[in-house]
CSV table of C-alpha atoms in Angstrom, one decimal:
chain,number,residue,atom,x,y,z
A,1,UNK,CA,-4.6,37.9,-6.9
A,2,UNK,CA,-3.3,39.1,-3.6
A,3,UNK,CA,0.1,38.4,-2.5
A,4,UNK,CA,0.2,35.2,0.3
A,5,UNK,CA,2.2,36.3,3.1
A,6,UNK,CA,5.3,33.6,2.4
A,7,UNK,CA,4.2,31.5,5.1
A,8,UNK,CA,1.5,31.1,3.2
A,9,UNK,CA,2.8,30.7,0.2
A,10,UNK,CA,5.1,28.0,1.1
A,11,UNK,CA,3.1,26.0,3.3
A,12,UNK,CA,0.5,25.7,0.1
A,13,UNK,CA,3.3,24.4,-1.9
A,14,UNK,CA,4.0,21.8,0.9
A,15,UNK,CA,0.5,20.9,0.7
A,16,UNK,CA,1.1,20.2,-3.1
A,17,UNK,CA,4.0,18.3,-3.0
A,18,UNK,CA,1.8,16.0,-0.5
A,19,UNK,CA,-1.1,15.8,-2.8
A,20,UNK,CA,1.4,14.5,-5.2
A,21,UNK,CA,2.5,11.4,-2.9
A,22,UNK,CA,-0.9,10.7,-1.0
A,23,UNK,CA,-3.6,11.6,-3.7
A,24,UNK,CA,-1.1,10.2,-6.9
A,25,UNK,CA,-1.6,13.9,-9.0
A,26,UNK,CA,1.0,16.1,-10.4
A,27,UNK,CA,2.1,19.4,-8.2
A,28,UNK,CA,2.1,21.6,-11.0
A,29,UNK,CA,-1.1,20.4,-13.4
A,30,UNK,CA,-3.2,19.9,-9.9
A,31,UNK,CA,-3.1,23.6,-8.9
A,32,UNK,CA,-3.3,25.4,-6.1
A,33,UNK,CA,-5.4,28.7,-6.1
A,34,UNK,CA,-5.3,30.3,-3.0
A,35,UNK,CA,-8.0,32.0,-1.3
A,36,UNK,CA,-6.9,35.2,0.1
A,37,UNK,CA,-8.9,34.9,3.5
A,38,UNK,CA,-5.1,35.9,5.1
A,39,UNK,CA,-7.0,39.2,5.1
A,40,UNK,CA,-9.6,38.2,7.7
A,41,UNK,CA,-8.1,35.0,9.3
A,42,UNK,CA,-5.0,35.8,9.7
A,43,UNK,CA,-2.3,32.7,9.3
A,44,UNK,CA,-4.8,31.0,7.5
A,45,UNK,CA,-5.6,30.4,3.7
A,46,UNK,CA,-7.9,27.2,1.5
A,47,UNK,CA,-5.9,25.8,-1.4
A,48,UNK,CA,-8.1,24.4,-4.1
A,49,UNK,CA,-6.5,21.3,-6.4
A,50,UNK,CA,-7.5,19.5,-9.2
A,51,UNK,CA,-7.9,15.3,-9.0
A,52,UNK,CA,-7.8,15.0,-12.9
A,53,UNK,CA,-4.9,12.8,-13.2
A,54,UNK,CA,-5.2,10.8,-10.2
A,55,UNK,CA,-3.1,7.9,-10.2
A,56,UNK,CA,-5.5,6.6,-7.3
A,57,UNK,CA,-7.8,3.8,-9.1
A,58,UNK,CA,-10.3,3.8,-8.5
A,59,UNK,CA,-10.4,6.6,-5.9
A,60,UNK,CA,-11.8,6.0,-2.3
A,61,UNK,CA,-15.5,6.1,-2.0
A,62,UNK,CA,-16.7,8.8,0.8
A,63,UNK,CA,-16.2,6.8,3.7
A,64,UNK,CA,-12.3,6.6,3.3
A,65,UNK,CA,-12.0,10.4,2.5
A,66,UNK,CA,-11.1,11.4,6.2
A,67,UNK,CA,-8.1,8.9,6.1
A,68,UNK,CA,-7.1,10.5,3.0
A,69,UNK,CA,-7.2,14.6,4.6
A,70,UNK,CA,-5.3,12.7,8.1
A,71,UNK,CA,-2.5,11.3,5.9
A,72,UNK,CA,-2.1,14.5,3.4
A,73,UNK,CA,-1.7,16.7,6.5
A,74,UNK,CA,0.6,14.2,8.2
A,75,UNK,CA,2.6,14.1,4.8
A,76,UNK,CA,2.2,17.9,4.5
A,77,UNK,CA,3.9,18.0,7.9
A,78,UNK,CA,6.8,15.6,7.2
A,79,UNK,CA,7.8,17.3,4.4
A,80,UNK,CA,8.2,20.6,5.8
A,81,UNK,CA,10.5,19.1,8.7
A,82,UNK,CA,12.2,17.0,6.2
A,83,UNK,CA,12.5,19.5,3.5
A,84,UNK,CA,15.0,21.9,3.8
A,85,UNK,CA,16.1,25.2,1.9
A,86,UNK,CA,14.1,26.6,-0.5
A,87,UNK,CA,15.5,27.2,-4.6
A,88,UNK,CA,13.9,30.3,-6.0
A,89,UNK,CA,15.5,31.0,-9.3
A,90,UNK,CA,14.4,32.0,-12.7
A,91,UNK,CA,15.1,30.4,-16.4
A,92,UNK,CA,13.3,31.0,-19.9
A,93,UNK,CA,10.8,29.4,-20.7
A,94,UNK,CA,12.2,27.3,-23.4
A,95,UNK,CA,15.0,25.6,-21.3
A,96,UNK,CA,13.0,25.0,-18.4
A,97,UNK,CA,10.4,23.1,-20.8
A,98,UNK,CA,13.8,21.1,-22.1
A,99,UNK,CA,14.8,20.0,-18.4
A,100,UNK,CA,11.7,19.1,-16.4
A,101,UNK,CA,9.0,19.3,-18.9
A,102,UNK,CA,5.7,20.9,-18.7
A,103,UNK,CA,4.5,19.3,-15.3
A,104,UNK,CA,6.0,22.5,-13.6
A,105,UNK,CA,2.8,24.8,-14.7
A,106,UNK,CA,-0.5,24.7,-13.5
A,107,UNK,CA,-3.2,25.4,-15.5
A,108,UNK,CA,-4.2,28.8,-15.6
A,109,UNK,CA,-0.5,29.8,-15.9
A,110,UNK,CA,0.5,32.3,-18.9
A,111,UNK,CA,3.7,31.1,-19.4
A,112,UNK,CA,6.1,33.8,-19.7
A,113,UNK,CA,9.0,33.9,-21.7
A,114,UNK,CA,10.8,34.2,-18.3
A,115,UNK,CA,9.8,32.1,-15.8
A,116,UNK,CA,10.1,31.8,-11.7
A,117,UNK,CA,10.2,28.5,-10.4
A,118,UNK,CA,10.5,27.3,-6.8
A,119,UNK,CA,11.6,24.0,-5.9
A,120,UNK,CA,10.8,22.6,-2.2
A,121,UNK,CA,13.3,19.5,-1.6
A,122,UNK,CA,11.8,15.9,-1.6
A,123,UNK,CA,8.5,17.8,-2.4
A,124,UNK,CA,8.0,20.3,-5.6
A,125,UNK,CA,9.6,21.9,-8.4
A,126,UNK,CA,7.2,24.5,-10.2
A,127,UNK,CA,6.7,28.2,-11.5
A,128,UNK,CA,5.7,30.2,-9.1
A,129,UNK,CA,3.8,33.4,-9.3
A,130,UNK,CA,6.8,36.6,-10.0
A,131,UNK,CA,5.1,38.2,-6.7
A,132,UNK,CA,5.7,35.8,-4.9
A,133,UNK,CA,8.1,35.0,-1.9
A,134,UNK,CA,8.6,31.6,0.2
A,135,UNK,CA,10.3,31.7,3.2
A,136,UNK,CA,14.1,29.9,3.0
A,137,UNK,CA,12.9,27.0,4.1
A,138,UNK,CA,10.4,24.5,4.1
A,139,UNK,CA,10.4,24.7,8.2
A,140,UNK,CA,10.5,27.8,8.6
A,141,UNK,CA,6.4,28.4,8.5
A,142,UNK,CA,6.2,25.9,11.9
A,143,UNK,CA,3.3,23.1,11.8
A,144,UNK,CA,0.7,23.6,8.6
A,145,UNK,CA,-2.9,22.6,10.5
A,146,UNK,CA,-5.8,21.5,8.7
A,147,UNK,CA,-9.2,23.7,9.7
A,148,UNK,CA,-12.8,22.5,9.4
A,149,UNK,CA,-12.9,19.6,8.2
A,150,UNK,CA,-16.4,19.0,10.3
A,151,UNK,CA,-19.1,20.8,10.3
A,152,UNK,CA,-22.3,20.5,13.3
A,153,UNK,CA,-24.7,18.0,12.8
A,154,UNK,CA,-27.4,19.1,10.8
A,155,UNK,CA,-25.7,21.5,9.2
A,156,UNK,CA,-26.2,22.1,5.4
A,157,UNK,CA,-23.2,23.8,5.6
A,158,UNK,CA,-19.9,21.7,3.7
A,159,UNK,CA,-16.9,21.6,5.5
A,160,UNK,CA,-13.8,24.0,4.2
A,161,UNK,CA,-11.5,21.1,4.0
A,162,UNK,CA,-13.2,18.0,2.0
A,163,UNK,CA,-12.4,16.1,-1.4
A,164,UNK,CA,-15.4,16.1,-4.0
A,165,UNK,CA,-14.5,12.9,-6.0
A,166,UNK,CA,-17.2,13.4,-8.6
A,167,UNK,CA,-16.1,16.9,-9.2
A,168,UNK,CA,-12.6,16.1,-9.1
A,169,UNK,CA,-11.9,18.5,-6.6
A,170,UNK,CA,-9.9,19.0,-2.9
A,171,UNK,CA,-10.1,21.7,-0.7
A,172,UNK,CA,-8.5,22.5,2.2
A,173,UNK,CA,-8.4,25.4,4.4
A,174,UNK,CA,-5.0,25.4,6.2
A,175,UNK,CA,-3.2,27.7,9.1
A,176,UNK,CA,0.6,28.0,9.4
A,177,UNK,CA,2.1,28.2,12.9
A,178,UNK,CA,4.9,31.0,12.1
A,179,UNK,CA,2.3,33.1,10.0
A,180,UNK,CA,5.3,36.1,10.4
A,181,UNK,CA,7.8,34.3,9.2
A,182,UNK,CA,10.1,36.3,7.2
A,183,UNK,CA,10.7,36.3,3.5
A,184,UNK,CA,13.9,35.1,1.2
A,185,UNK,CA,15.6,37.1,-1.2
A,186,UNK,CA,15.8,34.3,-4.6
A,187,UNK,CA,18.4,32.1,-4.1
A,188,UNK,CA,19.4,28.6,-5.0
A,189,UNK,CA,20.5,26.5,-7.8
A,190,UNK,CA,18.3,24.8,-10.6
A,191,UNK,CA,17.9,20.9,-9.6
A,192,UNK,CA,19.2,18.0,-11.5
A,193,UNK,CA,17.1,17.2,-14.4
A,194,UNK,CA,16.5,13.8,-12.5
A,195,UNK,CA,15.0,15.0,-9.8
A,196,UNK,CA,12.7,17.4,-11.6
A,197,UNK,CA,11.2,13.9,-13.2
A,198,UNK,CA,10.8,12.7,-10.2
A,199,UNK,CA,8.9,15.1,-8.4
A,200,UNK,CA,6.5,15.1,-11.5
A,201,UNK,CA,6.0,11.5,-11.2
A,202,UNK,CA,2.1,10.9,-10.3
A,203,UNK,CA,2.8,7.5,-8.7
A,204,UNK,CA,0.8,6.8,-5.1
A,205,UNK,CA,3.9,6.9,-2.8
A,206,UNK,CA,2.2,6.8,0.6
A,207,UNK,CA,0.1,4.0,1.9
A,208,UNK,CA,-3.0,5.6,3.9
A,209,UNK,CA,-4.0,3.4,6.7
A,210,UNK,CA,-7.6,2.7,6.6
A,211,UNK,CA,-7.5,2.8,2.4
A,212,UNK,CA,-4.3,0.9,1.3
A,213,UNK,CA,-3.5,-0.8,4.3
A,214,UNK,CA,-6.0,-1.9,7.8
A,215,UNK,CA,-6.5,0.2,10.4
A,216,UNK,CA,-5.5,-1.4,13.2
A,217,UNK,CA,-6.1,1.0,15.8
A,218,UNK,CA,-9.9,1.0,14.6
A,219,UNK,CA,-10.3,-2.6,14.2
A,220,UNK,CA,-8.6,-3.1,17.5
A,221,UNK,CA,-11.1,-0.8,19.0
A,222,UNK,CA,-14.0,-1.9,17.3
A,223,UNK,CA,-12.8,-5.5,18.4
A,224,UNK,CA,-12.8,-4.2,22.3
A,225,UNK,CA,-16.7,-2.7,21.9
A,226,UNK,CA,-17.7,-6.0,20.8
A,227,UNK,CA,-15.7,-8.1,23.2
A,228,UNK,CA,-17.7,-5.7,25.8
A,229,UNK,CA,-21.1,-6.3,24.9
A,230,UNK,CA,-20.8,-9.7,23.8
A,231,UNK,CA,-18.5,-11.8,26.9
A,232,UNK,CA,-20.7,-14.9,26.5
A,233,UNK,CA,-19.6,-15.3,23.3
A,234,UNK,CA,-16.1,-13.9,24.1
A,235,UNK,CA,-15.9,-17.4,26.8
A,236,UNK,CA,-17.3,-19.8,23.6
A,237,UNK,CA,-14.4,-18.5,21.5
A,238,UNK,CA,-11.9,-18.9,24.4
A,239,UNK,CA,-13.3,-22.5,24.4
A,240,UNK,CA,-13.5,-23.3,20.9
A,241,UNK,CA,-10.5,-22.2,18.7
A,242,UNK,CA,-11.1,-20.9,15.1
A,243,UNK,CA,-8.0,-20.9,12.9
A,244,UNK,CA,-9.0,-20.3,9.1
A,245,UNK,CA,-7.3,-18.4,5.8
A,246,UNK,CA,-9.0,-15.4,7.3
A,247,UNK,CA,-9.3,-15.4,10.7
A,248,UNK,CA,-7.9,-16.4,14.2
A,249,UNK,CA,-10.5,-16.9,17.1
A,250,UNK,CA,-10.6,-17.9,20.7
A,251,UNK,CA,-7.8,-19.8,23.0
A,252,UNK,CA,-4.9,-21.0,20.5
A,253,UNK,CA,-4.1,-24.5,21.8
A,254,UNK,CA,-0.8,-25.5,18.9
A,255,UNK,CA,-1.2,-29.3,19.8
A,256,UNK,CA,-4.8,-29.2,18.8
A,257,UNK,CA,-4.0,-27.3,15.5
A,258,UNK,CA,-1.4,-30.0,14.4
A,259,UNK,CA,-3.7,-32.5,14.8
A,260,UNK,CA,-6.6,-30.6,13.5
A,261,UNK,CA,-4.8,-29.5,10.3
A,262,UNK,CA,-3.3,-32.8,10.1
A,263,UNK,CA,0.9,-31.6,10.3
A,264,UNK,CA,3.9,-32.6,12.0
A,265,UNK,CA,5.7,-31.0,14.8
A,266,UNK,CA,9.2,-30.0,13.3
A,267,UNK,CA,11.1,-31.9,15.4
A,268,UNK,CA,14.8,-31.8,16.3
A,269,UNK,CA,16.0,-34.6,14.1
A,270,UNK,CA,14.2,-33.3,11.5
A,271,UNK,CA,15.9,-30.1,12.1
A,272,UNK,CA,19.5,-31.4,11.7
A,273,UNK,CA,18.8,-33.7,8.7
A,274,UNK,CA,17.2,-30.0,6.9
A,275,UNK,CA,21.3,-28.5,8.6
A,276,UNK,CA,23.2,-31.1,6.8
A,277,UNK,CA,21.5,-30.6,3.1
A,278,UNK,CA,21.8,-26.5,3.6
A,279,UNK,CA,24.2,-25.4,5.9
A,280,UNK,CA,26.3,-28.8,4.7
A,281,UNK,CA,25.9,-28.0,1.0
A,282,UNK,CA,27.5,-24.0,1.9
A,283,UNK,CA,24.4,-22.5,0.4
A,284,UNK,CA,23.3,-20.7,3.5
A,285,UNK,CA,24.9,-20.3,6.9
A,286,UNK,CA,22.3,-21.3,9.0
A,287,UNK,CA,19.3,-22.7,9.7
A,288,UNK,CA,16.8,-19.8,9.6
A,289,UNK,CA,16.2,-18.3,12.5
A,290,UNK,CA,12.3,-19.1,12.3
A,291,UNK,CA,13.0,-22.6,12.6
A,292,UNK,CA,15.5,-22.5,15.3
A,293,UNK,CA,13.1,-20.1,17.1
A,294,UNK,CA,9.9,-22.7,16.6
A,295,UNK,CA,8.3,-19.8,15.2
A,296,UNK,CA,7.6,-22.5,12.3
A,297,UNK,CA,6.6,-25.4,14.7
A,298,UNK,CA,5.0,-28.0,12.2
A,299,UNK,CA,4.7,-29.3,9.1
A,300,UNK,CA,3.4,-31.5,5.8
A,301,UNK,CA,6.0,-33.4,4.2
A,302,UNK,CA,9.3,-31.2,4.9
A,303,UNK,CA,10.7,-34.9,5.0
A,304,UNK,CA,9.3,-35.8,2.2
A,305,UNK,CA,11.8,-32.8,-0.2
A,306,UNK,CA,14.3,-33.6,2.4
A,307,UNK,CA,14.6,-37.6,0.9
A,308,UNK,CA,14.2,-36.2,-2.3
A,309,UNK,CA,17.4,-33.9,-1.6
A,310,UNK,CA,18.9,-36.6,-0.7
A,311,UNK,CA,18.5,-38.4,-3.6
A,312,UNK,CA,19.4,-36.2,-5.6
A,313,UNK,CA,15.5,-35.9,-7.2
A,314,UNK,CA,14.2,-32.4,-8.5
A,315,UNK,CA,11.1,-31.4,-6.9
A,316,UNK,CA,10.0,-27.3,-6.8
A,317,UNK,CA,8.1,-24.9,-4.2
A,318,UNK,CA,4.8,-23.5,-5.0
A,319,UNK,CA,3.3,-20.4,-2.8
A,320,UNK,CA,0.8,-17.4,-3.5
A,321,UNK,CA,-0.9,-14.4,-2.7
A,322,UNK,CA,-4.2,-13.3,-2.9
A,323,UNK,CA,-3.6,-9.6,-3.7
A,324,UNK,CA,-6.2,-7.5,-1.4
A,325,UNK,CA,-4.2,-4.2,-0.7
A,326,UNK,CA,-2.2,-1.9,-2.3
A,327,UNK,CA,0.9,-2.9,-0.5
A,328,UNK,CA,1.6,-6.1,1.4
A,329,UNK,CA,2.6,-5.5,5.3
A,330,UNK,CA,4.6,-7.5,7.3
A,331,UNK,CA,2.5,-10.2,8.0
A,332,UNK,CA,1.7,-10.7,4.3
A,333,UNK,CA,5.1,-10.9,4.0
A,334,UNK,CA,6.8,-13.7,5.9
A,335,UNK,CA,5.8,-16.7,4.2
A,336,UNK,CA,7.9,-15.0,1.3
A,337,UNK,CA,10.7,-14.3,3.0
A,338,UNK,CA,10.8,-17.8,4.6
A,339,UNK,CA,10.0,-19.7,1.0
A,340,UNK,CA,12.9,-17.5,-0.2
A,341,UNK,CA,15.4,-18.5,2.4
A,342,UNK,CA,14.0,-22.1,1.4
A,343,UNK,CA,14.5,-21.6,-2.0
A,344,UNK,CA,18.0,-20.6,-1.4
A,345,UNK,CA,19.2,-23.4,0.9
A,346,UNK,CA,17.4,-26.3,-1.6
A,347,UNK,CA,18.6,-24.2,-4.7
A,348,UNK,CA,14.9,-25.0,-6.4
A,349,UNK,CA,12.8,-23.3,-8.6
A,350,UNK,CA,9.7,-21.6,-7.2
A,351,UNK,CA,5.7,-20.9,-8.8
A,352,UNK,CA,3.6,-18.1,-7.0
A,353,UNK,CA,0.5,-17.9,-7.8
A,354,UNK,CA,-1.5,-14.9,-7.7
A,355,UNK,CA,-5.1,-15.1,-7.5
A,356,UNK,CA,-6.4,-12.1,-8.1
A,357,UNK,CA,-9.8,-14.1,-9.5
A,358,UNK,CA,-10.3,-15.9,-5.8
A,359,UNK,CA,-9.9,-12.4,-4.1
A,360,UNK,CA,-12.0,-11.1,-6.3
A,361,UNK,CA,-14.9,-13.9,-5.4
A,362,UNK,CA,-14.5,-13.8,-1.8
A,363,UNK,CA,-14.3,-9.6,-1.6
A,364,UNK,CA,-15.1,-8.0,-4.6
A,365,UNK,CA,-17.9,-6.0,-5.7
A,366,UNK,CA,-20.4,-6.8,-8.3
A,367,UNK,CA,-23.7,-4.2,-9.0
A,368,UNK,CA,-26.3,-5.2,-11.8
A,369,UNK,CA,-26.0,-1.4,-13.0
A,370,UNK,CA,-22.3,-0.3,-12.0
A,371,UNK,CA,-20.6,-3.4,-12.6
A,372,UNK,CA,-17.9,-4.9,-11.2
A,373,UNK,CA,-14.5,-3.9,-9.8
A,374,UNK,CA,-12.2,-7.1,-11.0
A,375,UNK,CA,-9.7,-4.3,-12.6
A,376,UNK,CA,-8.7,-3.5,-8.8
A,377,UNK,CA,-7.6,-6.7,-8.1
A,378,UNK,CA,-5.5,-7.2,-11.1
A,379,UNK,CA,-4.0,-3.7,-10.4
A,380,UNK,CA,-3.4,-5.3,-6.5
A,381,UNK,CA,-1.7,-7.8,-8.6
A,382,UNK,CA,1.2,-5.6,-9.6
A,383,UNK,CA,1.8,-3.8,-6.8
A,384,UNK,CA,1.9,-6.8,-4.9
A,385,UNK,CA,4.1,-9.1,-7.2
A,386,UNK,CA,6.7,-5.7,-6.8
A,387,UNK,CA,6.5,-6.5,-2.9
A,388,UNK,CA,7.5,-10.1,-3.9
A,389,UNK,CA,10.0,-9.9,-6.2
A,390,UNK,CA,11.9,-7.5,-3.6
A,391,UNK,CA,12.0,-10.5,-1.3
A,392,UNK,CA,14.7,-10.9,-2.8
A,393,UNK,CA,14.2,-14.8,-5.0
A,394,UNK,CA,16.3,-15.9,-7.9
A,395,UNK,CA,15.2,-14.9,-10.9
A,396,UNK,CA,16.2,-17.7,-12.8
A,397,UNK,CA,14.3,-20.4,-10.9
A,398,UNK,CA,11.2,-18.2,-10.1
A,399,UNK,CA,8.0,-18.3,-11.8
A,400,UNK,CA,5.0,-15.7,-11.0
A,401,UNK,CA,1.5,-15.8,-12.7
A,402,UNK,CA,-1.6,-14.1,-12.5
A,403,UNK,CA,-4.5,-16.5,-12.4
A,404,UNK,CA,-6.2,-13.8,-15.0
A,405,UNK,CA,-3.8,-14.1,-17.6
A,406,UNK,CA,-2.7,-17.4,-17.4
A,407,UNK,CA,-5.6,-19.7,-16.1
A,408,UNK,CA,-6.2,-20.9,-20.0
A,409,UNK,CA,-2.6,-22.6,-19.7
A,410,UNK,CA,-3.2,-23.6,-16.0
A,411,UNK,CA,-7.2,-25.2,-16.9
A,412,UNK,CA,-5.5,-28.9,-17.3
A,413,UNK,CA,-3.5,-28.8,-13.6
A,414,UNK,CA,-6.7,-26.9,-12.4
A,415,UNK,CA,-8.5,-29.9,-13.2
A,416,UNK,CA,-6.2,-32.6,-11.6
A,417,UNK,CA,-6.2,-30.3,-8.2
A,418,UNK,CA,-10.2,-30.4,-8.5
A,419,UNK,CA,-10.0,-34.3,-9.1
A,420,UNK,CA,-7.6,-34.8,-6.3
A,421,UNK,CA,-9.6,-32.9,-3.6
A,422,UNK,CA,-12.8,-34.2,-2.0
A,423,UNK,CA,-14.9,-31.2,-1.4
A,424,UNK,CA,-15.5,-32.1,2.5
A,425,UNK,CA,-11.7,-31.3,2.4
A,426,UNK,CA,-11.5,-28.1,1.0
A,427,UNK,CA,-15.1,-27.0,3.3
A,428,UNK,CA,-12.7,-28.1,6.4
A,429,UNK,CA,-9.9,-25.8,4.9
A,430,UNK,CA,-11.8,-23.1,3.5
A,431,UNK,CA,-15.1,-22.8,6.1
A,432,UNK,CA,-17.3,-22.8,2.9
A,433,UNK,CA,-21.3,-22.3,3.7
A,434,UNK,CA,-24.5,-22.5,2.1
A,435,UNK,CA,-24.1,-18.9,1.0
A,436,UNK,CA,-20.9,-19.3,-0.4
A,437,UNK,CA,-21.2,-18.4,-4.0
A,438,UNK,CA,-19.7,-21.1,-6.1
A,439,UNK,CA,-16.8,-19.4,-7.2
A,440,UNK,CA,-15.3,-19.5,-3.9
A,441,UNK,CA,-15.4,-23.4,-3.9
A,442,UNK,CA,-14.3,-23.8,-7.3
């Protein structure tokens, strides 16, 4: 094949080691045959790379696909600034194999005795073609620009850049900034063994907006068209305040929600009596700085473990998440970092619950010929009980369960909670309807 100009050569690398992070595959068995229309276009090239291997499951239907290009570029981008110089050096073939494996080849190479491998900091390390040369480092080809990834309405024609999930495919046709940039003579060291393994690793290390996590640009838009067309309704919701597990609406009066919710303001007695069994006990230093703030304002029975504290009586903390994402944000996070501050002044054990089966009910899909996609959710579950754990609770006194594996040991306190609760209760809490199914209100 003809010889990329190094530019070239380097910036389809960088694309690589991004398809590695964003997509979940391997740089070296993912591949990355270049098309050579340098000759015509000059500065630009299309990359072609395998999705076998993607650690992405189950991969994004169509609709998320642009997200997916927007955040490979981005990452394509970041790693050139972040990158640094470029390693070109050779080693045979056997030792190479010995130290980082066989994820440095791609499939159609012949693996020579002697090979050349490049390895592009924080992003790659894989043989490279012998006539090839990168520049000497990973900034030196300037911004990397995805081309055509539309094409005019009506046209049958595909675009250049585009992911075909069914064939397993990605393409994308690319221009460097610095197409002249000059080439390196080899130079650099062979890598640590370590980080050879990890740049091999397939795992999903970038969360796309729009796929893994909301967009909240889009929804924020979306939310303004509506609010346009719809200002009646906009001046009901201002009126009459929605506050659910899913939703906020309207005019937030907080003395209305206590006594719609049925709590107690956290008062300022209440306050010092919580002070003098944590702060007074040396656990913690402080009060947390979300109660001193009133950023938690009320409550349900914070008195109540306060007299058993007092007396001496054990009692424990329950919380949960229903896993829905990939990774948890912020906001997912801060009832975890609070019941982990509460955990610590109380010294108590803790039970999260993780009910992947109710997230399942309320968003997951079912299709009489397809199936269903319940495996997501349990695979949420992971990801999401890492995010918890790094919250930093003690091990010791923390329990964490999966509704899926462990409701056959939990059916006889599933059955007291459903004896306990009326269900006009849990329709108050929960805003169940007529078309809920009845998995949702079980």
């Amino acid at each position: 094949a003809p010889r990329p100009p190094p530019a070239l050569a380097t910036a389809a690398l960088l694309l690589r080691g991004a398809a590695a992070r964003v997509l979940g595959v391997q740089p070296g068995p993912c591949g990355g045959e270049l098309q050579p229309i340098w000759v015509t276009e000059p500065n630009c090239s299309k990359i072609t790379m395998s999705l076998e291997g993607s650690t992405r499951d189950p991969f994004p239907k169509e609709d998320g696909h642009a997200a997916l290009l927007l955040a490979l570029e981005k990452e394509t981008n970041q790693l050139a600034q972040n990158g640094g110089s470029i390693a070109v050096f050779e080693m045979e073939k056997a030792e190479a194999e010995q130290r980082y494996g066989e994820a440095i080849y791609e499939p159609k190479s012949q693996r020579a005795e002697r090979l050349r491998l490049a390895h592009l900091p924080g992003a790659l390390l894989v043989e490279i073609p012998n006539n090839w040369s990168l520049c000497s480092s990973t900034q030196d080809c300037g911004r990397i620009e995805f081309l055509a990834k539309e094409v005019e309405a009506g046209s049958k024609k595909k675009p250049d850049t585009m992911i075909m999930a069914k064939k397993k495919q990605i393409f994308v046709k690319f221009s460097v900034e610095k197409g002249d940039a000059a080439a390196a003579e080899m130079a650099g060291a062979a890598p640590p063994v370590e980080v050879g393994k990890m740049l091999a690793d397939n795992s999903v290390r970038v969360s796309v907006v729009g796929v893994d996590v909301p967009d909240e640009a889009k929804d924020s838009k979306e939310s303004t068209i509506k609010a346009a067309s719809s200002e009646a309704k906009e001046q009901v919701e201002e009126k009459e305040m929605v506050v659910d597990p899913w939703s906020v609406k309207g005019k937030i009066d907080y003395e209305k929600l206590i006594r719609d919710f049925g709590s107690t303001k956290i008062s300022d007695e209440l306050l010092e009596r919580m002070r003098k069994l944590t702060v007074g006990s040396g656990r913690v230093s402080d009060l947390h700085c979300w109660l001193r703030r009133s950023i938690f304002f009320s409550h349900r029975e914070l008195d109540a473990i306060c007299g058993l504290q007092e007396k001496g009586k054990p009692f424990y903390l329950y919380t949960g998440r229903g896993p829905s994402s990939a990774a948890m944000h912020l906001g997912h996070l801060l009832p975890f970092m609070f019941t982990q501050w509460l955990q610590k002044a109380f010294n108590v054990p803790l039970v999260i619950q993780m009910t992947d089966d109710e997230k399942f009910l309320w968003k997951g899909e079912y299709d009489p010929d397809e199936g269903d996609n319940l495996h997501v959710y349990r695979r949420y579950t992971i990801e999401n009980a890492k995010d918890i754990i790094a919250c930093g609770f003690d091990k010791s006194k923390t329990f964490i369960f999966s509704d899926c594996d462990y409701v056959g040991h939990m059916y006889p306190n599933i059955v007291r909670v459903w004896k306990a609760i009326t269900y006009n209760t849990a329709k108050g809490a929960f805003g169940f309807q007529g078309e809920s199914n009845i998995g949702q209100s079980a």
